[in-house]
Amino acid sequence: MRETLTGTRIRERRVMIGVKQSQLARQIGISASYLNLIEHNRRRIGGKLLLDIAAALGVEVSALTEGAEAALVSSLREFGAGSAMPDAELDSAEDFAGRFPAWAAASARAHRKLAALENTVEILSDRLAHDPELAASVHEVLSTAAAIRATASILAQDKDLDPEWRDRFHANIDADSRRLADSSKSLVGFLDAETGEAAVTGTPQDEVEAFLEANDYAFAALEKGQTDVVPLIDAAPELSSVAGRHIARGVLDRIKADAAHVPLPDLCAALDTTGLNPPALAERFRVNVPMILRRLAAVPDLGFGLVVADRAGSLLFRKAAEGFSVPRYGSACPLWTLFQALGLPGQVLYQRVQMPGRSSAVFDCYAAAETMGHFALNAPPLVQSTMLVVPVQPDDGDAGTVPMTVGPACRICAAAGCAARREPSILSEGF
């Protein structure tokens, strides 16, 4: 695709610098008609002729052969795919970027901003539906407003009210108004962390996630063999509650144990030879697959996501992959491979999935479950499932594989006709 557009880029560069086709043809020693065929991508070009043209146009050869930045073209293709654009039009993304670079960059920025806004809507909608502290804050605002309205109604309707009672009602309105202002301020803080007045965290799990995100899910000290996790916890301002510190200690202890069995440098070296094959990697390091999935998610710069759930369906650990939405509150999509693996401990499951929405991002999901703790007579085993989320690039993998559509959670999932839907989506037309 890129090589076939070399002529287009030659023409655009020539027009940009104000050189006529006949002038350029004479300068490089070919006929104007042959240059015309090249510029309309009807003749392949390379070798000395390409070098001569690049020199005459005053650009590097790569500027003619590679064209616009790959990231820009990829973003444009995602934009078009999310708008249900025909494949023939998607193939013109690089030509558009080459002809109109400023417009292409603006379109790509608009696409990224729109995707970010959609993600914000999903997060806020999920929180409005399931966050208990936010629900309590909304209830406080509504109940206080109702109290003020009731008191004001009494004052307005009873013209012969005793002065002492009138003063009491005025005092009540003043107190309730102050309480309403404080509650409203708190509510705004919940919904807009950028105001600087938002609560740092809402639940112990939120504290732990904030702590992990602040450290980019990487702890060099633990990777190097540090055995004591207490200093890391004590130095974390995000961990303000006893429960949050307790959960964080469990997470760090697991990272420390995993690092001892599967060091990241060794895992990266194994990836170069084995590729992304969790069962083969688990066999190579003589560990179970869930541990390998956790270690793969810890490799810097790969951008892999990770989700861990228990048999009750509660999400115990979240590390998001770009484009794969994980609900912070409430239940996740029951179609995730994560939950299928809970009923099949020891079996490794794989599924290519696609998130509905404008970006229509595609992911490879690997999931496996393991039993936790000790066994006892007549005691049900404690099972945890781990799912690795791997972003799939448009040119990666088997082009013939049709991904399964899964959502983040029913309330914020736009997928139509899903048999697993538990509640209507706020993104549906009939909501």
Coordinates of C-alpha atoms in Angstrom, one line a residue:
M1 CA 0.0 0.0 0.0
R2 CA 2.7 2.5 1.0
E3 CA 4.9 1.8 -2.0
T4 CA 2.0 2.3 -4.4
L5 CA 1.5 5.9 -3.1
T6 CA 5.1 7.0 -3.8
G7 CA 4.0 8.7 -6.9
T8 CA 1.3 10.6 -5.1
R9 CA 3.8 11.9 -2.6
I10 CA 6.2 12.9 -5.4
R11 CA 3.4 15.0 -7.0
E12 CA 2.3 16.6 -3.8
R13 CA 5.9 17.6 -2.9
R14 CA 6.5 19.0 -6.4
V15 CA 3.4 21.1 -6.3
M16 CA 4.2 22.3 -2.8
I17 CA 7.6 23.7 -3.9
G18 CA 6.2 25.2 -7.1
V19 CA 8.1 23.0 -9.7
K20 CA 6.4 22.2 -12.9
Q21 CA 6.2 18.6 -14.1
S22 CA 8.2 19.3 -17.2
Q23 CA 10.9 21.1 -15.2
L24 CA 11.3 18.1 -12.8
A25 CA 11.4 15.7 -15.7
R26 CA 14.2 17.5 -17.5
Q27 CA 16.2 17.8 -14.2
I28 CA 16.1 14.1 -13.6
G29 CA 16.5 13.1 -17.3
I30 CA 13.2 11.4 -18.1
S31 CA 10.2 12.4 -20.2
A32 CA 7.3 14.4 -18.8
S33 CA 4.9 11.7 -19.8
Y34 CA 6.8 9.0 -17.9
L35 CA 6.9 11.3 -14.8
N36 CA 3.2 11.7 -15.2
L37 CA 2.7 7.9 -15.0
I38 CA 4.9 7.8 -11.9
E39 CA 3.0 10.5 -10.2
H40 CA -0.3 8.7 -10.8
N41 CA 1.1 5.5 -9.4
R42 CA 1.1 3.7 -12.7
R43 CA 4.8 2.9 -12.7
R44 CA 6.8 1.5 -9.9
I45 CA 9.9 3.5 -8.9
G46 CA 13.1 2.8 -7.1
G47 CA 16.9 2.8 -7.3
K48 CA 18.8 5.7 -8.8
L49 CA 15.7 7.3 -10.3
L50 CA 14.1 7.6 -6.9
L51 CA 17.3 9.0 -5.4
D52 CA 17.4 11.6 -8.2
I53 CA 13.8 12.7 -7.6
A54 CA 14.3 12.9 -3.9
A55 CA 17.4 15.1 -4.4
A56 CA 15.6 17.3 -6.9
L57 CA 12.7 17.8 -4.5
G58 CA 15.0 18.4 -1.5
V59 CA 13.6 15.6 0.7
E60 CA 14.8 12.3 2.1
V61 CA 13.9 9.2 0.1
S62 CA 12.0 7.9 3.2
A63 CA 9.7 10.9 2.9
L64 CA 8.6 9.6 -0.5
T65 CA 8.5 5.9 0.2
E66 CA 7.1 5.9 3.7
G67 CA 4.7 8.9 3.6
A68 CA 2.8 10.0 6.7
E69 CA 3.5 8.8 10.2
A70 CA 2.1 5.3 10.7
A71 CA 0.4 6.3 13.9
L72 CA -1.5 9.1 12.1
V73 CA -2.6 6.8 9.3
S74 CA -3.6 4.1 11.9
S75 CA -5.7 6.7 13.8
L76 CA -7.4 7.8 10.6
R77 CA -8.2 4.2 9.7
E78 CA -9.7 3.7 13.2
F79 CA -11.7 6.8 12.8
G80 CA -13.1 5.6 9.5
A81 CA -13.8 2.1 10.8
G82 CA -15.7 3.4 13.7
S83 CA -17.8 5.4 11.3
A84 CA -18.7 2.3 9.2
M85 CA -16.7 3.6 6.3
P86 CA -16.2 1.2 3.3
D87 CA -12.9 -0.7 3.1
A88 CA -12.1 1.1 -0.2
E89 CA -12.3 4.4 1.6
L90 CA -10.2 3.2 4.5
D91 CA -7.4 2.3 2.1
S92 CA -7.2 6.0 1.1
A93 CA -6.3 7.1 4.7
E94 CA -2.6 7.4 3.8
D95 CA -3.3 9.3 0.6
F96 CA -5.5 11.7 2.6
A97 CA -2.7 12.1 5.2
G98 CA -0.2 12.8 2.4
R99 CA -2.4 15.3 0.5
F100 CA -3.8 17.2 3.5
P101 CA -1.5 16.6 6.5
A102 CA -3.0 19.4 8.6
W103 CA -6.6 18.2 8.1
A104 CA -5.5 14.6 8.7
A105 CA -3.8 15.6 12.0
A106 CA -6.9 17.6 13.1
S107 CA -9.2 14.6 12.3
A108 CA -6.9 12.3 14.2
R109 CA -6.9 14.6 17.2
A110 CA -10.7 14.9 17.1
H111 CA -11.0 11.1 17.0
R112 CA -8.7 10.7 20.0
K113 CA -10.7 13.4 21.9
L114 CA -14.0 11.8 21.1
A115 CA -12.7 8.4 22.2
A116 CA -11.5 10.0 25.5
L117 CA -14.9 11.6 26.0
E118 CA -16.7 8.4 25.4
N119 CA -14.5 6.7 28.0
T120 CA -15.3 9.5 30.5
V121 CA -19.0 9.0 29.9
E122 CA -18.7 5.3 30.5
I123 CA -16.8 5.8 33.7
L124 CA -19.2 8.4 35.0
S125 CA -22.3 6.4 34.0
D126 CA -20.9 3.3 35.7
R127 CA -20.2 5.3 38.8
L128 CA -23.6 6.9 38.9
A129 CA -25.2 3.5 38.7
H130 CA -23.1 1.6 41.2
D131 CA -20.9 3.8 43.4
P132 CA -22.4 3.6 46.9
E133 CA -20.7 6.7 48.1
L134 CA -21.9 8.7 45.1
A135 CA -25.4 7.4 45.7
A136 CA -25.2 8.6 49.3
S137 CA -24.0 12.0 48.1
V138 CA -26.9 12.4 45.6
H139 CA -29.4 11.2 48.3
E140 CA -28.0 13.9 50.7
V141 CA -28.5 16.6 48.1
L142 CA -32.0 15.6 47.3
S143 CA -33.1 15.1 50.9
T144 CA -31.7 18.5 51.9
A145 CA -33.4 20.2 48.9
A146 CA -36.7 18.6 49.9
A147 CA -36.3 19.8 53.5
I148 CA -35.7 23.4 52.4
R149 CA -38.7 23.3 50.1
A150 CA -41.0 22.0 52.8
T151 CA -39.8 24.7 55.3
A152 CA -40.2 27.4 52.7
S153 CA -43.6 26.2 51.8
I154 CA -44.7 26.5 55.5
L155 CA -43.4 30.0 55.7
A156 CA -45.1 31.0 52.4
Q157 CA -48.5 29.6 53.3
D158 CA -48.9 30.4 57.0
K159 CA -49.2 34.2 57.2
D160 CA -50.1 34.1 60.9
L161 CA -47.1 32.0 62.0
D162 CA -45.8 32.8 65.5
P163 CA -42.7 35.0 65.4
E164 CA -40.7 32.4 67.5
W165 CA -41.5 29.6 65.1
R166 CA -40.9 31.8 62.1
D167 CA -37.3 32.5 63.4
R168 CA -36.8 28.7 64.0
F169 CA -37.9 28.0 60.4
H170 CA -35.5 30.7 59.1
A171 CA -32.7 29.2 61.1
N172 CA -33.6 25.7 59.7
I173 CA -33.5 27.1 56.1
D174 CA -30.1 28.7 56.8
A175 CA -28.7 25.5 58.2
D176 CA -30.1 23.3 55.5
S177 CA -28.9 25.7 52.8
R178 CA -25.3 25.5 54.2
R179 CA -25.6 21.7 54.2
L180 CA -26.9 21.7 50.7
A181 CA -24.0 23.8 49.5
D182 CA -21.5 21.4 51.2
S183 CA -23.2 18.4 49.7
S184 CA -23.3 19.9 46.2
K185 CA -19.6 20.8 46.5
S186 CA -18.9 17.2 47.5
L187 CA -21.0 15.9 44.6
V188 CA -19.1 18.1 42.1
G189 CA -15.9 16.7 43.5
F190 CA -17.0 13.2 42.9
L191 CA -17.9 13.9 39.3
D192 CA -14.9 16.2 38.4
A193 CA -11.6 15.4 39.9
E194 CA -10.0 18.3 38.1
T195 CA -11.6 20.8 40.4
G196 CA -9.1 19.8 43.1
E197 CA -11.9 19.2 45.6
A198 CA -12.7 15.6 44.7
A199 CA -12.3 12.9 47.3
V200 CA -9.0 11.2 46.7
T201 CA -10.6 7.8 46.7
G202 CA -14.0 6.3 47.4
T203 CA -13.3 2.7 48.5
P204 CA -10.3 0.7 49.6
Q205 CA -10.2 -0.9 46.2
D206 CA -10.0 2.6 44.6
E207 CA -7.1 3.5 46.9
V208 CA -5.2 0.4 45.8
E209 CA -5.9 1.2 42.1
A210 CA -4.7 4.8 42.6
F211 CA -1.6 3.5 44.2
L212 CA -0.9 1.0 41.4
E213 CA -1.5 3.6 38.7
A214 CA 0.8 6.1 40.4
N215 CA 3.6 3.5 40.2
D216 CA 2.6 2.5 36.7
Y217 CA 2.0 -1.1 38.0
A218 CA 5.8 -1.5 38.3
F219 CA 7.9 -1.9 41.4
A220 CA 11.6 -2.1 40.7
A221 CA 12.5 -2.9 44.3
L222 CA 10.3 -6.0 44.3
E223 CA 11.7 -7.0 40.9
K224 CA 15.2 -6.8 42.3
G225 CA 14.4 -9.1 45.2
Q226 CA 13.4 -6.7 48.0
T227 CA 11.5 -8.8 50.5
D228 CA 9.8 -6.2 52.7
V229 CA 6.7 -4.5 51.1
V230 CA 5.9 -2.4 54.2
P231 CA 8.1 0.6 53.2
L232 CA 6.3 0.8 49.9
I233 CA 2.9 0.8 51.6
D234 CA 3.9 3.3 54.3
A235 CA 5.3 5.7 51.7
A236 CA 2.1 5.6 49.6
P237 CA -0.2 8.7 50.1
E238 CA -3.0 7.0 48.2
L239 CA -3.4 4.2 50.8
S240 CA -5.3 6.1 53.5
S241 CA -7.4 3.3 55.0
V242 CA -6.5 0.2 56.9
A243 CA -8.4 -1.9 54.4
G244 CA -6.6 -0.3 51.4
R245 CA -3.2 -1.0 53.0
H246 CA -4.3 -4.6 53.6
I247 CA -5.4 -5.1 50.0
A248 CA -2.2 -3.4 48.7
R249 CA -0.1 -5.7 50.8
G250 CA -1.7 -8.8 49.3
V251 CA -1.1 -7.4 45.8
L252 CA 2.6 -6.5 46.5
D253 CA 3.2 -9.9 48.1
R254 CA 1.9 -11.6 45.0
I255 CA 4.1 -9.4 42.7
K256 CA 7.1 -10.2 44.9
A257 CA 6.4 -14.0 44.7
D258 CA 5.8 -13.9 41.0
A259 CA 9.0 -11.9 40.4
A260 CA 11.0 -14.6 42.2
H261 CA 9.7 -17.3 40.0
V262 CA 9.6 -15.4 36.7
P263 CA 12.1 -12.5 36.5
L264 CA 11.1 -9.9 33.9
P265 CA 14.5 -10.0 32.0
D266 CA 14.1 -13.8 31.6
L267 CA 10.5 -13.5 30.5
C268 CA 11.4 -10.8 27.9
A269 CA 14.1 -13.1 26.6
A270 CA 11.7 -16.0 26.4
L271 CA 9.2 -13.9 24.5
D272 CA 11.7 -13.3 21.8
T273 CA 12.0 -17.0 21.2
T274 CA 8.6 -18.4 22.3
G275 CA 6.4 -15.6 21.3
L276 CA 3.1 -14.8 23.1
N277 CA 2.2 -18.3 24.0
P278 CA 1.2 -18.4 27.7
P279 CA 1.1 -22.3 28.0
A280 CA 4.5 -22.6 26.5
L281 CA 5.9 -19.9 28.7
A282 CA 4.4 -21.5 31.8
E283 CA 6.0 -24.8 30.9
R284 CA 9.3 -23.1 30.3
F285 CA 9.4 -21.5 33.7
R286 CA 7.6 -24.4 35.4
V287 CA 4.8 -22.3 36.8
N288 CA 1.1 -22.1 36.3
V289 CA -0.5 -20.1 33.5
P290 CA -2.1 -17.4 35.7
M291 CA 1.3 -16.5 37.0
I292 CA 2.6 -16.1 33.5
L293 CA -0.4 -13.9 32.6
R294 CA 0.3 -11.7 35.6
R295 CA 4.0 -11.4 34.6
L296 CA 3.2 -10.6 31.0
A297 CA 1.0 -7.7 32.2
A298 CA 3.9 -6.4 34.2
V299 CA 6.3 -6.2 31.2
P300 CA 6.8 -2.4 30.6
D301 CA 5.8 -0.9 27.3
L302 CA 3.7 -3.8 26.1
G303 CA 0.4 -2.2 27.1
F304 CA -1.2 -5.4 28.2
G305 CA -4.2 -5.3 30.5
L306 CA -5.0 -7.7 33.3
V307 CA -8.2 -8.5 35.2
V308 CA -8.5 -10.9 38.2
A309 CA -11.9 -12.2 39.5
D310 CA -13.0 -14.6 42.2
R311 CA -15.8 -17.2 41.9
A312 CA -18.4 -14.6 43.0
G313 CA -17.6 -12.5 40.0
S314 CA -16.0 -9.7 41.9
L315 CA -13.1 -7.9 40.2
L316 CA -10.2 -8.1 42.5
F317 CA -7.6 -6.5 40.3
R318 CA -7.8 -4.2 37.3
K319 CA -5.1 -3.0 34.9
A320 CA -6.7 -1.4 31.9
A321 CA -5.5 -1.8 28.3
E322 CA -6.2 1.1 26.0
G323 CA -9.7 0.7 24.5
F324 CA -10.7 -2.2 26.7
S325 CA -13.1 -0.7 29.3
V326 CA -13.2 -2.4 32.7
P327 CA -16.0 -1.2 35.0
R328 CA -14.9 0.2 38.4
Y329 CA -18.3 -0.5 40.0
G330 CA -20.9 -3.2 39.5
S331 CA -20.7 -6.3 37.4
A332 CA -18.6 -6.8 34.2
C333 CA -19.7 -8.4 30.9
P334 CA -20.5 -12.1 31.5
L335 CA -19.2 -13.0 28.1
W336 CA -15.6 -12.2 29.1
T337 CA -13.3 -15.2 28.9
L338 CA -12.4 -14.4 32.5
F339 CA -15.7 -15.8 33.8
Q340 CA -15.7 -18.8 31.5
A341 CA -12.4 -19.9 32.9
L342 CA -13.8 -20.0 36.5
G343 CA -15.7 -23.2 35.7
L344 CA -12.6 -24.8 34.1
P345 CA -9.7 -24.5 36.5
G346 CA -6.4 -25.6 34.9
Q347 CA -7.6 -25.0 31.4
V348 CA -6.3 -22.1 29.3
L349 CA -8.9 -20.3 27.2
Y350 CA -8.4 -17.9 24.3
Q351 CA -10.8 -15.6 22.6
R352 CA -10.4 -12.7 20.2
V353 CA -12.9 -10.0 21.2
Q354 CA -14.1 -6.6 20.1
M355 CA -15.4 -3.8 22.2
P356 CA -18.5 -2.0 20.7
G357 CA -18.3 1.7 20.1
R358 CA -16.7 4.2 17.8
S359 CA -13.1 2.7 18.1
S360 CA -14.2 -1.0 17.7
A361 CA -10.9 -2.0 19.2
V362 CA -9.9 -5.7 19.0
F363 CA -8.1 -7.7 21.7
D364 CA -6.8 -11.2 22.3
C365 CA -7.9 -12.5 25.7
Y366 CA -6.1 -15.3 27.5
A367 CA -7.7 -16.6 30.7
A368 CA -7.0 -19.4 33.2
A369 CA -8.3 -20.1 36.7
E370 CA -6.4 -21.5 39.7
T371 CA -7.4 -22.8 43.2
M372 CA -6.2 -20.7 46.1
G373 CA -5.3 -21.5 49.7
H374 CA -5.4 -25.0 51.3
F375 CA -7.7 -27.9 50.7
A376 CA -10.0 -29.2 53.4
L377 CA -12.7 -31.9 53.6
N378 CA -16.1 -30.7 52.4
A379 CA -14.8 -27.2 51.9
P380 CA -15.4 -25.6 48.5
P381 CA -12.2 -24.6 46.8
L382 CA -11.4 -20.9 46.5
V383 CA -11.0 -20.2 42.8
Q384 CA -9.6 -17.1 41.1
S385 CA -9.5 -16.4 37.4
T386 CA -6.9 -14.3 35.6
M387 CA -7.4 -12.7 32.1
L388 CA -4.6 -11.1 30.0
V389 CA -5.9 -8.5 27.6
V390 CA -3.7 -8.0 24.5
P391 CA -4.4 -5.2 22.1
V392 CA -4.5 -6.4 18.5
Q393 CA -3.1 -4.1 15.8
P394 CA -5.0 -3.8 12.5
D395 CA -2.3 -5.7 10.6
D396 CA -1.7 -8.3 13.3
G397 CA -3.0 -11.9 13.6
D398 CA -5.3 -13.9 11.4
A399 CA -7.4 -11.5 9.3
G400 CA -10.0 -14.2 8.9
T401 CA -10.7 -14.5 12.7
V402 CA -14.1 -12.9 13.5
P403 CA -13.9 -11.4 17.0
M404 CA -16.7 -11.9 19.5
T405 CA -18.4 -8.7 20.6
V406 CA -18.1 -8.1 24.4
G407 CA -18.8 -5.0 26.4
P408 CA -17.6 -3.5 29.6
A409 CA -20.9 -3.8 31.5
C410 CA -24.5 -4.0 30.4
R411 CA -25.4 -0.5 31.4
I412 CA -22.7 1.2 29.3
C413 CA -22.6 -1.4 26.5
A414 CA -23.9 -0.4 23.0
A415 CA -24.0 -3.9 21.6
A416 CA -27.4 -4.7 20.2
G417 CA -29.3 -8.0 20.5
C418 CA -27.0 -9.5 23.2
A419 CA -28.5 -12.6 24.8
A420 CA -26.4 -12.0 27.9
R421 CA -27.8 -8.4 28.6
R422 CA -29.0 -8.0 32.2
E423 CA -30.3 -4.4 32.0
P424 CA -30.9 -1.8 29.3
S425 CA -28.0 0.3 28.2
I426 CA -27.9 4.1 28.6
L427 CA -26.4 4.2 25.1
S428 CA -29.4 2.5 23.5
E429 CA -32.1 4.5 21.7
G430 CA -34.9 3.3 23.8
F431 CA -33.3 4.1 27.2

